[in-house]
RNA sequence: GGUUCCGUAGCUCAGCUGGAUAGAGCAACAGCCUUCUAAGCUGUAGGUCAUGCGUUCGAACCGCAUCGGAAUCACCA
């Protein structure tokens, strides 16, 4: 009768049942008045009904109302086993047969946690690096968030396109190019042994060094700081290089291609290490001219206006924002122009239903303007643009500043995490019977699991703190703890198989209260995934998986599953362990975290 | 100054659209390895949810104000 409840949400079932009961007792009600929530741990019961909103209808005290509803339900709804009343709260306990049925559903459903296709197409843009320096900790948060959100949306049945818009042009890369040409002596990734992105980053720093020195020199000669910044020979030369690039000067273009090529090779290594990937890669060198036709359109519609110097603007002061430039006086485009153009083209080309930009919160204003401008141009899909804004990652000493060398390099960080995981494993003797290859693979998974979970468990919009010295914990609410729980379960199941204990097949029905708690948690999984998708928050999935792992450890650690006297109970426990491991794997996959079979 | 976001235990963070006595982990303290992996388990201690007022049966959550912190307000991307 209530088939496939796990996919539908048990609370809806209860809502329906409670609604009918209340109506039988007190007459029609509007659905808003019913509130159902999970019963808190300190109390007996599975779900709780808050009766306060119903008092007007029942015209009785909270206790009397709760008792009356409880009595009616236990008498008339077979799934309701018992109830108790505390103050105005009616705690309902569901029949263990009900939970058993839910468990059978989960066990039989190969696609558990995967919602049916919605037909919606969503693009998630993330990463979006500049090509003048290597990735750092801030990018790591961006990449992990973007990848995980894409996975979660996919699990919710949407078609997801992961996109990366690489900022491969501009003054920044010209700075690296110029410094390399001047001071590089023909150095290449192969000759220097440096990763391509690090090599290019090195020359970006080199440029800055010379630039600063020249400014200082000019200021010593009495030039003002502003003028010095503009007239330092090296920056003038870099700007000239950018002009040559735009004119497609063969030599400059070749240099640009070569150095960007090095950077991409370097990025690929980092992306692979992080486990992220993309379906589409866009390059700004190919999109930076987009958007000019939209500017024309805006002018014709009278949404934009032209100033005397021929630059184009939009006045958003009526909306509480400022005036914004859309086209320079010389007719060249700015950031906003391109973004309008790329947004337009993406919605057109891919028939997108939604577009999600994973971009740091320093661009909140930019996206506010972007959406508003599109709206004013009459594009209603503007409402389907979401800026998934995330806070900065701060270090204990304060903010990260690339100029001051206080950045945490992504590659160093990853290597450090893996090394720490390896040390920990060796110390504990966990991987003594493994081959070197296996041990290395597990250390990778654990080190990265720690890093990813640490970053993803924090609410994206919050500024978070990262302490590299203490590195990252491997105990408590961490990725490794969840991985550990999974590895333990796999080990139990291996040993059961070796001992010839049969735990597959028909699902047993003997439950202890602890096991029902676990079944309850398991059934919540699709709801957690859906909530995470709605809120663009991998942290919700993280919290869920951690809770599941913790409960499993708590309940099962001190009991022997394999040596249980009661064979039926043992079989049931093994089946439950198997499902827990399945859901852990599935949840961790949504976070982009690999789960080792042993550790 | 305008806009947006944040402020919860010593530290790092949860707390979904208002619901019961505020939740974890770390750090501290006390136990637990001849039983499935101790990267673990059990327990103790730790809070004026920045502050004040309001809304109501009921507020960490909603509204207003104040105080602290962050981002942004570029012919950079």
XYZ file of C-alpha atoms in Angstrom, chain A:
599
model
C 0.000 0.000 0.000
C 2.790 2.412 0.807
C 5.290 1.169 -1.702
C 8.582 2.944 -2.128
C 8.166 5.233 0.811
C 11.839 5.912 1.139
C 11.800 7.740 -2.143
C 8.701 9.667 -1.214
C 9.541 10.674 2.276
C 8.074 8.999 5.302
C 7.036 12.313 6.736
C 4.592 12.771 3.875
C 3.037 9.450 4.708
C 2.696 10.470 8.323
C 1.377 13.852 7.391
C -1.335 12.188 5.401
C -2.231 9.746 8.136
C -2.206 12.335 10.889
C -4.217 14.689 8.756
C -6.933 12.099 8.267
C -6.979 11.294 11.966
C -7.232 14.905 13.029
C -9.979 15.543 10.529
C -11.890 12.533 11.786
C -11.690 13.996 15.270
C -12.002 17.736 14.787
C -13.097 18.374 11.203
C -11.336 19.874 8.220
C -8.012 21.622 8.612
C -5.573 23.343 6.323
C -2.332 21.466 5.900
C -0.312 24.307 7.338
C -1.425 23.508 10.839
C 0.244 20.119 11.002
C 3.810 19.867 12.119
C 5.738 16.651 12.126
C 9.316 16.275 13.199
C 11.678 13.559 14.239
C 11.469 12.739 17.909
C 14.505 13.905 19.794
C 16.789 11.261 21.173
C 15.922 11.891 24.818
C 12.314 10.854 24.253
C 10.655 7.628 23.255
C 9.175 7.540 19.783
C 9.972 7.960 16.105
C 8.085 11.053 15.055
C 6.494 13.873 16.991
C 3.408 15.923 16.342
C 3.263 19.386 17.804
C -0.298 19.946 18.965
C -0.233 23.649 19.809
C -1.544 24.754 16.404
C -4.483 22.333 16.759
C -5.767 23.596 20.088
C -8.159 26.054 18.529
C -9.943 23.191 16.812
C -9.877 20.691 19.628
C -10.759 23.240 22.306
C -8.889 21.126 24.800
C -5.611 21.324 26.642
C -2.444 20.347 24.749
C -2.131 17.110 26.755
C -5.746 16.083 26.205
C -5.551 16.861 22.499
C -2.352 14.880 22.087
C -3.753 11.935 23.972
C -6.960 11.940 21.979
C -5.118 11.958 18.653
C -2.711 9.304 19.886
C -5.496 7.003 20.970
C -7.336 7.436 17.708
C -4.225 6.696 15.684
C -3.105 3.589 17.529
C -6.634 2.243 17.135
C -7.096 3.089 13.465
C -3.703 3.267 11.796
C -1.974 -0.110 11.708
C 1.492 1.391 11.257
C 1.252 3.289 14.535
C 2.328 0.988 17.306
C 2.156 3.249 20.343
C 2.369 6.798 21.549
C 3.264 8.931 24.520
C 2.519 12.494 25.421
C 4.857 14.998 26.979
C 3.503 18.496 27.407
C 1.965 19.342 24.056
C 4.079 16.906 22.118
C 2.652 13.675 20.804
C 5.382 11.118 20.215
C 4.435 8.299 17.861
C 6.207 5.000 17.599
C 5.894 3.184 14.312
C 5.517 -0.553 14.035
C 8.805 -2.388 13.582
C 7.207 -4.101 10.575
C 6.950 -0.657 9.043
C 10.675 -0.079 9.441
C 11.393 -3.540 8.230
C 9.514 -2.788 5.023
C 11.580 0.363 4.554
C 14.752 -1.612 5.024
C 13.705 -4.183 2.440
C 13.097 -1.346 -0.013
C 16.533 0.067 0.502
C 18.211 -3.294 0.188
C 16.372 -4.076 -3.031
C 16.789 -0.671 -4.640
C 19.941 -0.529 -6.714
C 19.411 3.155 -7.376
C 18.813 4.074 -3.744
C 19.591 7.758 -3.249
C 19.381 8.498 -6.964
C 16.263 10.482 -7.768
C 14.394 9.876 -11.019
C 15.257 12.119 -13.957
C 13.730 15.568 -13.781
C 14.491 16.642 -17.345
C 16.156 19.797 -16.110
C 19.556 20.825 -17.391
C 21.818 22.714 -15.032
C 25.234 24.139 -15.716
C 27.649 24.468 -12.839
C 30.608 26.706 -13.517
C 33.467 26.364 -11.107
C 37.238 26.549 -10.770
C 37.716 29.341 -13.334
C 41.428 29.907 -12.723
C 43.764 32.582 -13.998
C 46.655 31.192 -15.992
C 49.397 33.209 -14.392
C 49.869 31.278 -11.186
C 49.235 27.901 -9.558
C 46.059 27.005 -7.683
C 45.910 27.813 -3.984
C 43.716 26.980 -1.013
C 40.921 29.315 -2.106
C 40.708 27.501 -5.436
C 40.588 24.221 -3.577
C 37.440 25.295 -1.761
C 35.969 26.431 -5.055
C 36.773 23.200 -6.901
C 35.558 20.916 -4.153
C 32.330 22.849 -3.750
C 31.636 22.992 -7.454
C 32.337 19.352 -8.078
C 30.312 18.199 -5.095
C 27.340 20.400 -5.888
C 27.366 19.038 -9.435
C 27.373 15.473 -8.099
C 24.545 16.232 -5.695
C 22.420 17.857 -8.390
C 23.014 14.873 -10.612
C 21.875 12.549 -7.838
C 18.727 14.644 -7.646
C 17.936 13.670 -11.206
C 19.136 16.733 -13.085
C 21.304 16.735 -16.143
C 24.426 18.579 -15.084
C 27.071 20.233 -17.215
C 30.270 21.014 -15.352
C 31.965 24.004 -16.906
C 35.274 25.750 -16.406
C 35.890 29.228 -17.741
C 39.638 29.712 -17.924
C 40.890 33.245 -17.735
C 43.722 32.830 -20.174
C 44.126 36.378 -21.399
C 44.872 39.744 -19.924
C 47.605 41.753 -18.354
C 48.370 39.125 -15.716
C 49.589 36.486 -18.133
C 51.466 39.126 -20.093
C 53.382 39.960 -16.923
C 54.526 36.351 -16.622
C 55.347 36.212 -20.310
C 57.403 39.363 -20.198
C 59.343 38.313 -17.116
C 60.046 34.920 -18.624
C 61.263 36.477 -21.841
C 63.499 38.880 -19.971
C 64.839 36.811 -17.136
C 63.929 33.238 -17.953
C 66.911 32.219 -20.011
C 64.765 29.774 -21.928
C 63.733 27.826 -18.850
C 61.012 25.213 -19.437
C 59.135 22.821 -17.165
C 61.332 20.026 -18.496
C 64.607 21.872 -17.950
C 63.681 23.217 -14.521
C 61.796 20.218 -13.222
C 59.018 22.569 -12.155
C 55.361 21.942 -12.764
C 54.204 24.209 -15.600
C 51.854 26.351 -13.545
C 54.499 26.804 -10.866
C 57.077 27.849 -13.439
C 54.763 30.484 -14.878
C 53.829 31.581 -11.371
C 57.500 31.988 -10.572
C 57.842 34.548 -13.354
C 54.730 36.348 -12.240
C 56.426 36.874 -8.898
C 59.617 37.811 -10.718
C 57.734 40.480 -12.625
C 56.281 41.909 -9.462
C 59.725 42.088 -7.892
C 61.155 44.137 -10.742
C 58.026 46.216 -10.995
C 58.230 47.176 -7.346
C 61.903 47.972 -7.610
C 61.258 50.287 -10.528
C 58.473 52.060 -8.686
C 60.735 52.596 -5.734
C 63.442 53.979 -7.966
C 61.104 56.398 -9.668
C 59.714 57.569 -6.364
C 63.248 58.200 -5.154
C 63.583 60.511 -8.145
C 60.587 62.458 -6.934
C 57.845 60.872 -9.039
C 54.529 60.433 -7.257
C 53.476 56.894 -6.367
C 50.544 56.874 -8.767
C 52.625 58.094 -11.650
C 55.394 55.675 -10.811
C 52.954 52.774 -10.935
C 51.778 53.861 -14.337
C 55.080 54.771 -15.873
C 57.433 52.048 -14.661
C 59.068 50.751 -17.854
C 58.249 47.126 -17.157
C 54.514 47.675 -16.774
C 54.424 49.834 -19.869
C 56.098 47.021 -21.728
C 53.602 44.479 -20.382
C 50.741 46.627 -21.572
C 52.354 46.906 -24.954
C 52.571 43.130 -24.988
C 48.854 42.862 -24.320
C 48.198 45.119 -27.301
C 50.433 42.946 -29.437
C 48.538 39.914 -28.250
C 45.242 41.489 -29.230
C 46.732 42.289 -32.611
C 47.722 38.617 -32.822
C 51.414 39.381 -33.148
C 52.853 35.975 -34.122
C 55.732 35.978 -31.680
C 53.703 37.115 -28.689
C 50.896 34.752 -29.594
C 53.258 31.797 -29.799
C 54.775 32.642 -26.436
C 51.300 32.996 -24.965
C 50.287 29.610 -26.316
C 53.420 27.921 -25.076
C 53.216 29.279 -21.549
C 49.492 28.682 -21.218
C 50.154 25.142 -22.414
C 52.559 24.659 -19.520
C 49.961 25.987 -17.117
C 47.269 23.649 -18.409
C 49.537 20.653 -17.981
C 50.126 21.768 -14.414
C 46.438 22.374 -13.718
C 45.537 18.970 -15.090
C 47.762 17.348 -12.505
C 46.145 19.340 -9.693
C 42.614 18.703 -10.943
C 43.336 15.024 -11.203
C 44.741 14.948 -7.685
C 41.638 16.726 -6.416
C 39.460 14.346 -8.364
C 37.515 17.052 -10.165
C 36.708 17.233 -13.861
C 34.742 19.226 -16.406
C 32.405 18.563 -19.287
C 33.171 21.847 -20.993
C 36.126 24.159 -20.857
C 35.701 27.709 -22.053
C 38.560 30.119 -22.634
C 38.183 33.825 -22.187
C 40.394 34.411 -25.189
C 37.494 33.013 -27.169
C 34.631 34.618 -25.259
C 35.911 38.047 -24.264
C 34.355 39.705 -27.267
C 30.889 38.348 -26.530
C 28.219 40.589 -25.178
C 28.639 43.593 -27.439
C 25.447 42.761 -29.308
C 23.622 42.723 -25.991
C 24.950 46.196 -25.355
C 23.469 47.297 -28.679
C 20.215 45.681 -27.736
C 20.196 47.459 -24.409
C 20.824 50.785 -26.069
C 17.975 50.246 -28.477
C 15.639 49.256 -25.702
C 16.690 52.324 -23.788
C 17.910 50.285 -20.840
C 21.481 51.515 -21.309
C 22.719 54.964 -22.208
C 25.759 56.443 -23.894
C 27.865 59.153 -22.327
C 29.531 61.974 -24.168
C 32.795 60.063 -24.358
C 30.890 57.209 -26.069
C 31.169 54.793 -23.133
C 28.001 52.819 -22.340
C 26.460 52.628 -18.864
C 23.425 51.418 -17.012
C 21.922 53.327 -14.142
C 20.908 51.008 -11.331
C 20.594 53.613 -8.615
C 16.833 53.142 -8.510
C 17.498 49.529 -7.484
C 19.840 50.536 -4.719
C 22.963 49.853 -6.764
C 25.315 52.144 -8.638
C 25.911 53.098 -12.212
C 27.799 50.424 -14.026
C 30.066 50.598 -17.053
C 29.268 48.150 -19.853
C 31.479 49.315 -22.688
C 34.581 51.476 -22.578
C 34.861 54.726 -24.517
C 37.150 53.000 -27.012
C 34.512 50.337 -27.611
C 36.305 47.514 -25.817
C 34.393 45.329 -23.407
C 34.741 44.912 -19.679
C 34.199 41.923 -17.409
C 30.474 42.555 -17.160
C 30.094 42.752 -20.929
C 31.622 39.325 -21.446
C 29.679 37.793 -18.613
C 26.419 39.021 -20.074
C 27.416 37.539 -23.400
C 28.561 34.179 -22.046
C 25.459 33.823 -19.894
C 23.253 34.536 -22.894
C 25.089 32.117 -25.129
C 25.093 29.345 -22.551
C 21.385 29.484 -21.965
C 20.821 29.505 -25.728
C 23.271 26.790 -26.692
C 22.504 24.315 -23.944
C 18.840 25.032 -23.326
C 19.698 25.503 -19.686
C 17.099 25.551 -16.971
C 19.537 26.790 -14.371
C 23.004 28.227 -14.262
C 25.103 28.094 -11.132
C 28.272 30.101 -10.728
C 30.620 28.927 -8.009
C 32.498 32.136 -7.352
C 33.891 33.719 -4.187
C 31.850 36.217 -2.223
C 34.052 39.098 -3.284
C 31.964 39.038 -6.453
C 28.549 39.203 -4.823
C 28.017 42.663 -6.212
C 29.017 41.627 -9.700
C 26.416 38.884 -9.833
C 23.749 41.075 -8.339
C 24.346 43.466 -11.221
C 24.575 40.699 -13.797
C 21.202 39.284 -12.886
C 19.572 42.680 -12.733
C 20.912 43.783 -16.107
C 19.672 40.613 -17.791
C 16.342 41.062 -16.134
C 16.079 44.602 -17.397
C 16.897 43.419 -20.886
C 13.820 41.258 -20.588
C 15.447 37.865 -20.109
C 13.427 36.065 -17.490
C 15.937 33.251 -17.240
C 17.924 35.716 -15.216
C 15.985 34.353 -12.244
C 17.536 30.961 -12.872
C 21.054 32.209 -12.373
C 22.433 31.385 -8.958
C 25.644 32.723 -7.592
C 26.922 30.047 -5.238
C 28.975 32.394 -3.167
C 31.543 31.056 -0.756
C 33.599 32.730 1.906
C 37.328 33.083 2.019
C 39.640 30.620 3.623
C 41.680 32.345 6.269
C 44.900 31.280 7.907
C 45.585 31.665 11.624
C 47.906 34.593 10.904
C 45.210 36.377 8.957
C 44.315 36.624 5.344
C 46.115 34.981 2.502
C 48.086 37.402 0.396
C 49.910 36.122 -2.627
C 52.176 39.161 -2.574
C 53.319 38.390 0.931
C 53.812 34.730 0.244
C 51.182 33.693 2.776
C 49.262 31.536 0.325
C 48.880 27.835 0.760
C 49.710 26.186 -2.527
C 47.227 23.520 -3.597
C 49.845 21.011 -4.730
C 51.890 21.407 -1.558
C 48.784 21.040 0.511
C 47.694 17.859 -1.228
C 51.163 16.345 -1.000
C 51.326 17.258 2.668
C 47.983 15.655 3.419
C 48.978 12.429 1.708
C 52.315 12.358 3.513
C 50.624 12.907 6.871
C 48.153 10.136 6.168
C 51.023 7.860 5.232
C 52.930 8.627 8.427
C 49.837 7.978 10.469
C 49.229 4.655 8.774
C 52.815 3.574 9.271
C 52.755 4.587 12.915
C 49.615 2.585 13.542
C 50.851 -0.294 11.424
C 47.626 -0.247 9.486
C 49.024 -1.100 6.104
C 51.827 -3.463 7.055
C 50.423 -6.358 5.056
C 49.797 -4.268 1.954
C 51.967 -3.832 -1.087
C 53.653 -0.464 -1.491
C 51.235 0.322 -4.264
C 48.177 -0.395 -2.134
C 49.572 1.544 0.794
C 50.208 4.563 -1.427
C 46.687 4.388 -2.835
C 45.108 4.238 0.615
C 47.229 7.121 1.883
C 46.065 9.195 -1.059
C 42.432 8.451 -0.364
C 42.738 9.158 3.333
C 44.808 12.318 2.977
C 42.473 13.755 0.388
C 39.427 12.510 2.256
C 40.572 14.512 5.265
C 41.148 17.650 3.210
C 37.922 17.455 1.240
C 35.684 16.674 4.177
C 37.306 19.381 6.279
C 36.481 21.983 3.653
C 33.084 20.690 2.574
C 31.639 20.278 6.054
C 31.615 24.040 6.519
C 28.663 26.075 5.275
C 29.879 27.533 1.956
C 28.937 31.111 2.661
C 30.935 31.290 5.841
C 34.477 32.447 6.050
C 36.447 29.471 7.297
C 39.702 29.041 9.104
C 42.391 26.668 8.028
C 45.401 25.854 10.149
C 48.064 24.154 8.021
C 50.439 23.527 10.921
C 48.031 21.401 12.837
C 47.278 20.003 9.418
C 43.934 18.324 9.466
C 42.473 15.996 11.997
C 42.032 12.332 11.330
C 39.872 11.791 14.408
C 36.303 12.695 15.177
C 34.091 14.421 12.644
C 36.418 13.881 9.704
C 36.605 12.178 6.358
C 39.003 9.498 7.622
C 36.606 8.550 10.419
C 33.888 7.890 7.877
C 36.316 6.032 5.655
C 37.426 4.031 8.669
C 33.868 3.029 9.483
C 33.400 1.847 5.937
C 36.683 -0.094 5.969
C 35.623 -1.801 9.186
C 32.311 -2.832 7.710
C 33.999 -4.220 4.621
C 36.345 -6.153 6.851
C 33.440 -7.589 8.815
C 31.710 -8.650 5.635
C 34.901 -10.223 4.279
C 35.343 -12.213 7.448
C 31.734 -13.281 7.447
C 32.140 -14.525 3.907
C 35.335 -16.386 4.838
C 33.576 -17.997 7.767
C 30.836 -19.082 5.415
C 28.184 -17.013 7.145
C 25.367 -16.340 4.745
C 23.937 -12.887 5.130
C 22.565 -12.290 1.658
C 19.041 -13.122 0.650
C 15.774 -12.693 2.502
C 15.914 -9.873 4.989
C 15.510 -10.830 8.623
C 12.968 -9.210 10.861
C 14.505 -9.328 14.305
C 15.360 -5.793 15.332
C 16.782 -4.282 18.444
C 15.882 -0.663 19.077
C 19.395 0.406 18.019
C 18.954 -1.241 14.684
C 15.695 0.549 14.103
C 17.518 3.804 14.708
C 19.960 2.890 11.991
C 17.166 1.930 9.606
C 15.554 5.275 10.293
C 18.774 7.031 9.448
C 19.227 5.024 6.280
C 15.760 5.936 5.073
C 16.577 9.600 5.537
C 19.339 9.510 2.983
C 17.354 10.601 -0.097
C 15.931 13.482 1.925
C 19.399 14.628 2.930
C 20.569 14.525 -0.672
C 17.536 16.495 -1.811
C 18.042 19.093 0.916
C 21.704 19.419 -0.012
C 20.718 20.024 -3.628
C 18.206 22.680 -2.742
C 20.639 24.518 -0.560
C 23.736 23.913 -2.674
C 25.325 22.600 0.493
C 27.510 19.492 0.456
C 27.793 20.095 4.195
C 24.321 18.584 4.583
C 25.425 15.336 2.968
C 28.602 15.432 5.045
C 26.670 15.816 8.288
C 24.379 12.980 7.310
C 27.145 10.535 6.463
C 29.029 11.388 9.619
C 25.946 10.773 11.730
C 25.408 7.427 10.065
C 29.007 6.362 10.580
C 29.003 7.519 14.178
C 25.846 5.644 15.046
C 27.106 2.504 13.434
C 30.335 2.691 15.401
C 28.526 3.459 18.613
C 26.091 0.601 18.345
C 28.269 -2.038 16.829
C 31.679 -1.428 18.265
C 31.259 -3.225 21.534
C 29.229 -6.073 20.179
C 30.512 -8.959 18.196
C 28.478 -9.320 15.055
C 30.160 -12.467 13.880
C 30.059 -14.317 17.186
C 26.482 -13.527 17.957
C 24.731 -16.524 19.462
C 21.461 -15.687 17.834
C 22.009 -16.561 14.193
C 18.985 -14.654 12.912
C 20.112 -11.547 14.733
C 23.600 -11.949 13.362
C 22.360 -12.206 9.821
C 20.193 -9.162 10.214
C 23.088 -7.185 11.661
C 25.310 -8.114 8.776
C 22.646 -7.064 6.319
C 22.311 -3.762 8.074
C 26.078 -3.276 8.053
C 26.068 -3.906 4.343
C 23.454 -1.233 3.711
C 25.294 1.236 5.913
C 28.422 0.690 3.880
C 26.481 1.158 0.665
C 25.034 4.444 1.781
C 28.374 5.665 3.116
C 29.933 4.960 -0.281
C 27.143 6.715 -2.063
C 27.237 9.753 0.218
C 30.995 10.075 0.041
C 30.811 9.871 -3.712
C 28.612 12.961 -3.660
C 31.385 14.714 -1.792
C 33.962 13.475 -4.254
C 35.691 11.427 -1.576
C 37.040 7.963 -2.362
C 36.421 5.209 0.133
C 39.079 2.510 0.580
C 38.166 -1.115 1.167
C 40.644 -1.237 4.004
C 42.749 1.262 5.900
